[in-house]
mmCIF file with all atom_site columns, C-alpha atoms and ligand atoms in Angstrom:
data_model
loop_
_atom_site.group_PDB
_atom_site.id
_atom_site.type_symbol
_atom_site.label_atom_id
_atom_site.label_alt_id
_atom_site.label_comp_id
_atom_site.label_asym_id
_atom_site.label_entity_id
_atom_site.label_seq_id
_atom_site.pdbx_PDB_ins_code
_atom_site.Cartn_x
_atom_site.Cartn_y
_atom_site.Cartn_z
_atom_site.occupancy
_atom_site.B_iso_or_equiv
_atom_site.pdbx_formal_charge
_atom_site.auth_seq_id
_atom_site.auth_comp_id
_atom_site.auth_asym_id
_atom_site.auth_atom_id
_atom_site.pdbx_PDB_model_num
ATOM   1   C  CA  . UNK J 1 1   ? 0.000   0.000   0.000  1.00 83.00 ? 1   UNK J CA  1
ATOM   2   C  CA  . UNK J 1 2   ? 1.307   3.432   -0.907 1.00 81.00 ? 2   UNK J CA  1
ATOM   3   C  CA  . UNK J 1 3   ? -0.171  6.627   0.550  1.00 80.00 ? 3   UNK J CA  1
ATOM   4   C  CA  . UNK J 1 4   ? 0.265   8.841   -2.493 1.00 83.00 ? 4   UNK J CA  1
ATOM   5   C  CA  . UNK J 1 5   ? -1.308  12.067  -1.222 1.00 83.00 ? 5   UNK J CA  1
ATOM   6   C  CA  . UNK J 1 6   ? -0.985  11.586  2.581  1.00 78.00 ? 6   UNK J CA  1
ATOM   7   C  CA  . UNK J 1 7   ? -4.001  11.615  4.858  1.00 77.00 ? 7   UNK J CA  1
ATOM   8   C  CA  . UNK J 1 8   ? -5.455  8.622   3.021  1.00 80.00 ? 8   UNK J CA  1
ATOM   9   C  CA  . UNK J 1 9   ? -6.664  5.498   4.797  1.00 85.00 ? 9   UNK J CA  1
ATOM   10  C  CA  . UNK J 1 10  ? -7.116  1.911   3.748  1.00 90.00 ? 10  UNK J CA  1
ATOM   11  C  CA  . UNK J 1 11  ? -9.585  -0.202  5.705  1.00 93.00 ? 11  UNK J CA  1
ATOM   12  C  CA  . UNK J 1 12  ? -8.385  -3.802  5.592  1.00 95.00 ? 12  UNK J CA  1
ATOM   13  C  CA  . UNK J 1 13  ? -10.262 -7.003  6.380  1.00 96.00 ? 13  UNK J CA  1
ATOM   14  C  CA  . UNK J 1 14  ? -8.327  -10.265 6.377  1.00 96.00 ? 14  UNK J CA  1
ATOM   15  C  CA  . UNK J 1 15  ? -9.678  -13.831 6.076  1.00 97.00 ? 15  UNK J CA  1
ATOM   16  C  CA  . UNK J 1 16  ? -8.178  -17.270 5.594  1.00 96.00 ? 16  UNK J CA  1
ATOM   17  C  CA  . UNK J 1 17  ? -9.095  -18.127 1.993  1.00 95.00 ? 17  UNK J CA  1
ATOM   18  C  CA  . UNK J 1 18  ? -9.452  -21.819 2.900  1.00 96.00 ? 18  UNK J CA  1
ATOM   19  C  CA  . UNK J 1 19  ? -11.784 -21.154 5.845  1.00 96.00 ? 19  UNK J CA  1
ATOM   20  C  CA  . UNK J 1 20  ? -13.273 -17.664 6.019  1.00 96.00 ? 20  UNK J CA  1
ATOM   21  C  CA  . UNK J 1 21  ? -14.447 -18.274 9.598  1.00 96.00 ? 21  UNK J CA  1
ATOM   22  C  CA  . UNK J 1 22  ? -10.797 -17.724 10.444 1.00 97.00 ? 22  UNK J CA  1
ATOM   23  C  CA  . UNK J 1 23  ? -10.240 -14.000 10.216 1.00 97.00 ? 23  UNK J CA  1
ATOM   24  C  CA  . UNK J 1 24  ? -8.157  -11.179 11.576 1.00 97.00 ? 24  UNK J CA  1
ATOM   25  C  CA  . UNK J 1 25  ? -8.642  -10.651 15.296 1.00 96.00 ? 25  UNK J CA  1
ATOM   26  C  CA  . UNK J 1 26  ? -7.722  -7.330  16.880 1.00 95.00 ? 26  UNK J CA  1
ATOM   27  C  CA  . UNK J 1 27  ? -7.586  -8.530  20.478 1.00 95.00 ? 27  UNK J CA  1
ATOM   28  C  CA  . UNK J 1 28  ? -5.288  -11.459 19.687 1.00 97.00 ? 28  UNK J CA  1
ATOM   29  C  CA  . UNK J 1 29  ? -3.124  -9.015  17.758 1.00 96.00 ? 29  UNK J CA  1
ATOM   30  C  CA  . UNK J 1 30  ? -2.892  -6.682  20.785 1.00 94.00 ? 30  UNK J CA  1
ATOM   31  C  CA  . UNK J 1 31  ? -2.086  -9.528  23.140 1.00 96.00 ? 31  UNK J CA  1
ATOM   32  C  CA  . UNK J 1 32  ? 0.499   -11.261 21.006 1.00 97.00 ? 32  UNK J CA  1
ATOM   33  C  CA  . UNK J 1 33  ? 2.248   -8.137  19.683 1.00 95.00 ? 33  UNK J CA  1
ATOM   34  C  CA  . UNK J 1 34  ? 2.048   -6.464  23.113 1.00 95.00 ? 34  UNK J CA  1
ATOM   35  C  CA  . UNK J 1 35  ? 1.126   -3.189  21.419 1.00 91.00 ? 35  UNK J CA  1
ATOM   36  C  CA  . UNK J 1 36  ? -2.087  -1.414  20.510 1.00 91.00 ? 36  UNK J CA  1
ATOM   37  C  CA  . UNK J 1 37  ? -1.033  0.030   17.170 1.00 92.00 ? 37  UNK J CA  1
ATOM   38  C  CA  . UNK J 1 38  ? 0.092   -1.815  14.082 1.00 94.00 ? 38  UNK J CA  1
ATOM   39  C  CA  . UNK J 1 39  ? 3.507   -0.915  12.691 1.00 93.00 ? 39  UNK J CA  1
ATOM   40  C  CA  . UNK J 1 40  ? 6.639   -2.410  11.179 1.00 94.00 ? 40  UNK J CA  1
ATOM   41  C  CA  . UNK J 1 41  ? 7.183   -5.937  12.428 1.00 94.00 ? 41  UNK J CA  1
ATOM   42  C  CA  . UNK J 1 42  ? 3.646   -6.372  13.731 1.00 95.00 ? 42  UNK J CA  1
ATOM   43  C  CA  . UNK J 1 43  ? 2.006   -9.713  13.069 1.00 97.00 ? 43  UNK J CA  1
ATOM   44  C  CA  . UNK J 1 44  ? -1.696  -9.755  12.270 1.00 97.00 ? 44  UNK J CA  1
ATOM   45  C  CA  . UNK J 1 45  ? -3.159  -12.679 14.239 1.00 97.00 ? 45  UNK J CA  1
ATOM   46  C  CA  . UNK J 1 46  ? -6.339  -14.621 13.531 1.00 98.00 ? 46  UNK J CA  1
ATOM   47  C  CA  . UNK J 1 47  ? -9.201  -15.676 15.797 1.00 97.00 ? 47  UNK J CA  1
ATOM   48  C  CA  . UNK J 1 48  ? -7.418  -19.039 16.000 1.00 98.00 ? 48  UNK J CA  1
ATOM   49  C  CA  . UNK J 1 49  ? -4.207  -17.333 17.153 1.00 98.00 ? 49  UNK J CA  1
ATOM   50  C  CA  . UNK J 1 50  ? -2.396  -18.091 13.919 1.00 98.00 ? 50  UNK J CA  1
ATOM   51  C  CA  . UNK J 1 51  ? -0.261  -15.642 11.983 1.00 98.00 ? 51  UNK J CA  1
ATOM   52  C  CA  . UNK J 1 52  ? -2.086  -14.183 8.988  1.00 97.00 ? 52  UNK J CA  1
ATOM   53  C  CA  . UNK J 1 53  ? 0.190   -11.386 7.804  1.00 97.00 ? 53  UNK J CA  1
ATOM   54  C  CA  . UNK J 1 54  ? 3.279   -9.483  8.917  1.00 97.00 ? 54  UNK J CA  1
ATOM   55  C  CA  . UNK J 1 55  ? 3.953   -5.800  8.324  1.00 95.00 ? 55  UNK J CA  1
ATOM   56  C  CA  . UNK J 1 56  ? 7.407   -5.977  6.755  1.00 95.00 ? 56  UNK J CA  1
ATOM   57  C  CA  . UNK J 1 57  ? 7.884   -2.242  6.337  1.00 94.00 ? 57  UNK J CA  1
ATOM   58  C  CA  . UNK J 1 58  ? 6.074   0.936   7.265  1.00 92.00 ? 58  UNK J CA  1
ATOM   59  C  CA  . UNK J 1 59  ? 6.932   4.490   6.263  1.00 89.00 ? 59  UNK J CA  1
ATOM   60  C  CA  . UNK J 1 60  ? 3.686   6.070   7.531  1.00 86.00 ? 60  UNK J CA  1
ATOM   61  C  CA  . UNK J 1 61  ? 3.739   5.407   11.267 1.00 80.00 ? 61  UNK J CA  1
ATOM   62  C  CA  . UNK J 1 62  ? 1.252   3.666   13.508 1.00 82.00 ? 62  UNK J CA  1
ATOM   63  C  CA  . UNK J 1 63  ? -1.964  2.163   12.202 1.00 92.00 ? 63  UNK J CA  1
ATOM   64  C  CA  . UNK J 1 64  ? -5.196  1.770   14.085 1.00 91.00 ? 64  UNK J CA  1
ATOM   65  C  CA  . UNK J 1 65  ? -7.217  -1.349  14.676 1.00 90.00 ? 65  UNK J CA  1
ATOM   66  C  CA  . UNK J 1 66  ? -9.487  0.074   17.383 1.00 89.00 ? 66  UNK J CA  1
ATOM   67  C  CA  . UNK J 1 67  ? -11.739 2.507   15.544 1.00 89.00 ? 67  UNK J CA  1
ATOM   68  C  CA  . UNK J 1 68  ? -13.241 0.102   13.029 1.00 90.00 ? 68  UNK J CA  1
ATOM   69  C  CA  . UNK J 1 69  ? -14.745 1.151   9.750  1.00 92.00 ? 69  UNK J CA  1
ATOM   70  C  CA  . UNK J 1 70  ? -17.225 3.906   9.029  1.00 92.00 ? 70  UNK J CA  1
ATOM   71  C  CA  . UNK J 1 71  ? -20.822 3.065   8.250  1.00 92.00 ? 71  UNK J CA  1
ATOM   72  C  CA  . UNK J 1 72  ? -23.918 4.998   7.244  1.00 91.00 ? 72  UNK J CA  1
ATOM   73  C  CA  . UNK J 1 73  ? -25.159 4.692   10.835 1.00 92.00 ? 73  UNK J CA  1
ATOM   74  C  CA  . UNK J 1 74  ? -22.001 6.000   12.533 1.00 93.00 ? 74  UNK J CA  1
ATOM   75  C  CA  . UNK J 1 75  ? -21.577 8.775   9.960  1.00 93.00 ? 75  UNK J CA  1
ATOM   76  C  CA  . UNK J 1 76  ? -25.092 9.956   10.817 1.00 95.00 ? 76  UNK J CA  1
ATOM   77  C  CA  . UNK J 1 77  ? -24.199 10.149  14.514 1.00 96.00 ? 77  UNK J CA  1
ATOM   78  C  CA  . UNK J 1 78  ? -20.717 11.629  14.043 1.00 94.00 ? 78  UNK J CA  1
ATOM   79  C  CA  . UNK J 1 79  ? -21.287 14.024  11.143 1.00 94.00 ? 79  UNK J CA  1
ATOM   80  C  CA  . UNK J 1 80  ? -25.060 14.205  10.753 1.00 95.00 ? 80  UNK J CA  1
ATOM   81  C  CA  . UNK J 1 81  ? -24.795 13.026  7.152  1.00 93.00 ? 81  UNK J CA  1
ATOM   82  C  CA  . UNK J 1 82  ? -26.685 10.191  5.530  1.00 88.00 ? 82  UNK J CA  1
ATOM   83  C  CA  . UNK J 1 83  ? -25.497 10.164  1.954  1.00 85.00 ? 83  UNK J CA  1
ATOM   84  C  CA  . UNK J 1 84  ? -21.852 9.117   2.271  1.00 85.00 ? 84  UNK J CA  1
ATOM   85  C  CA  . UNK J 1 85  ? -20.293 6.027   0.753  1.00 87.00 ? 85  UNK J CA  1
ATOM   86  C  CA  . UNK J 1 86  ? -19.052 4.207   3.830  1.00 91.00 ? 86  UNK J CA  1
ATOM   87  C  CA  . UNK J 1 87  ? -16.321 1.629   4.212  1.00 93.00 ? 87  UNK J CA  1
ATOM   88  C  CA  . UNK J 1 88  ? -18.914 -0.855  5.495  1.00 93.00 ? 88  UNK J CA  1
ATOM   89  C  CA  . UNK J 1 89  ? -20.966 -0.263  2.339  1.00 92.00 ? 89  UNK J CA  1
ATOM   90  C  CA  . UNK J 1 90  ? -17.808 -0.915  0.304  1.00 94.00 ? 90  UNK J CA  1
ATOM   91  C  CA  . UNK J 1 91  ? -17.043 -4.127  2.195  1.00 95.00 ? 91  UNK J CA  1
ATOM   92  C  CA  . UNK J 1 92  ? -20.450 -5.730  1.719  1.00 95.00 ? 92  UNK J CA  1
ATOM   93  C  CA  . UNK J 1 93  ? -20.435 -6.249  -2.081 1.00 95.00 ? 93  UNK J CA  1
ATOM   94  C  CA  . UNK J 1 94  ? -16.833 -7.460  -1.956 1.00 96.00 ? 94  UNK J CA  1
ATOM   95  C  CA  . UNK J 1 95  ? -17.634 -9.998  0.764  1.00 96.00 ? 95  UNK J CA  1
ATOM   96  C  CA  . UNK J 1 96  ? -20.697 -11.143 -1.160 1.00 97.00 ? 96  UNK J CA  1
ATOM   97  C  CA  . UNK J 1 97  ? -18.369 -12.375 -3.924 1.00 96.00 ? 97  UNK J CA  1
ATOM   98  C  CA  . UNK J 1 98  ? -17.038 -14.910 -1.392 1.00 95.00 ? 98  UNK J CA  1
ATOM   99  C  CA  . UNK J 1 99  ? -20.387 -15.936 0.078  1.00 96.00 ? 99  UNK J CA  1
ATOM   100 C  CA  . UNK J 1 100 ? -20.080 -13.614 3.067  1.00 96.00 ? 100 UNK J CA  1
ATOM   101 C  CA  . UNK J 1 101 ? -22.086 -10.624 4.264  1.00 94.00 ? 101 UNK J CA  1
ATOM   102 C  CA  . UNK J 1 102 ? -22.511 -7.948  6.904  1.00 92.00 ? 102 UNK J CA  1
ATOM   103 C  CA  . UNK J 1 103 ? -22.172 -10.450 9.767  1.00 94.00 ? 103 UNK J CA  1
ATOM   104 C  CA  . UNK J 1 104 ? -18.700 -11.335 8.495  1.00 95.00 ? 104 UNK J CA  1
ATOM   105 C  CA  . UNK J 1 105 ? -17.341 -7.819  8.889  1.00 93.00 ? 105 UNK J CA  1
ATOM   106 C  CA  . UNK J 1 106 ? -14.893 -8.170  11.749 1.00 88.00 ? 106 UNK J CA  1
ATOM   107 C  CA  . UNK J 1 107 ? -12.690 -5.498  13.279 1.00 88.00 ? 107 UNK J CA  1
ATOM   108 C  CA  . UNK J 1 108 ? -10.631 -4.029  10.480 1.00 93.00 ? 108 UNK J CA  1
ATOM   109 C  CA  . UNK J 1 109 ? -7.246  -2.364  10.388 1.00 94.00 ? 109 UNK J CA  1
ATOM   110 C  CA  . UNK J 1 110 ? -7.076  1.261   9.318  1.00 93.00 ? 110 UNK J CA  1
ATOM   111 C  CA  . UNK J 1 111 ? -3.786  1.613   7.503  1.00 91.00 ? 111 UNK J CA  1
HETATM 112 ZN ZN1 . ZN  D 2 .   ? -14.505 4.680   6.206  1.00 65.71 ? 201 ZN  D ZN1 1
#
């Protein structure tokens, strides 16, 4: 991922392609990395406490896995807007391609 114009964010979901019930898990990632933010060297751990990905380099700084993704509902509360294209709305059609849906949206990483 390259942040071309700064101030950009990428919301990332991560699943095991062989078994999509195994997915990225923020709390296992906190516990096993012993840090709250994701950065260089951080391992992204699954719900089954298995390594899914490793951040091999990072020129941006720390990345958040606490705040989750935006949605139409939270944008209404935070910004009083109802007509934004949310990250959750972007996730849903992509997940549908793999037989998943809204219930499969786990905590994401905001790179
Ligand atoms: Zn968003």
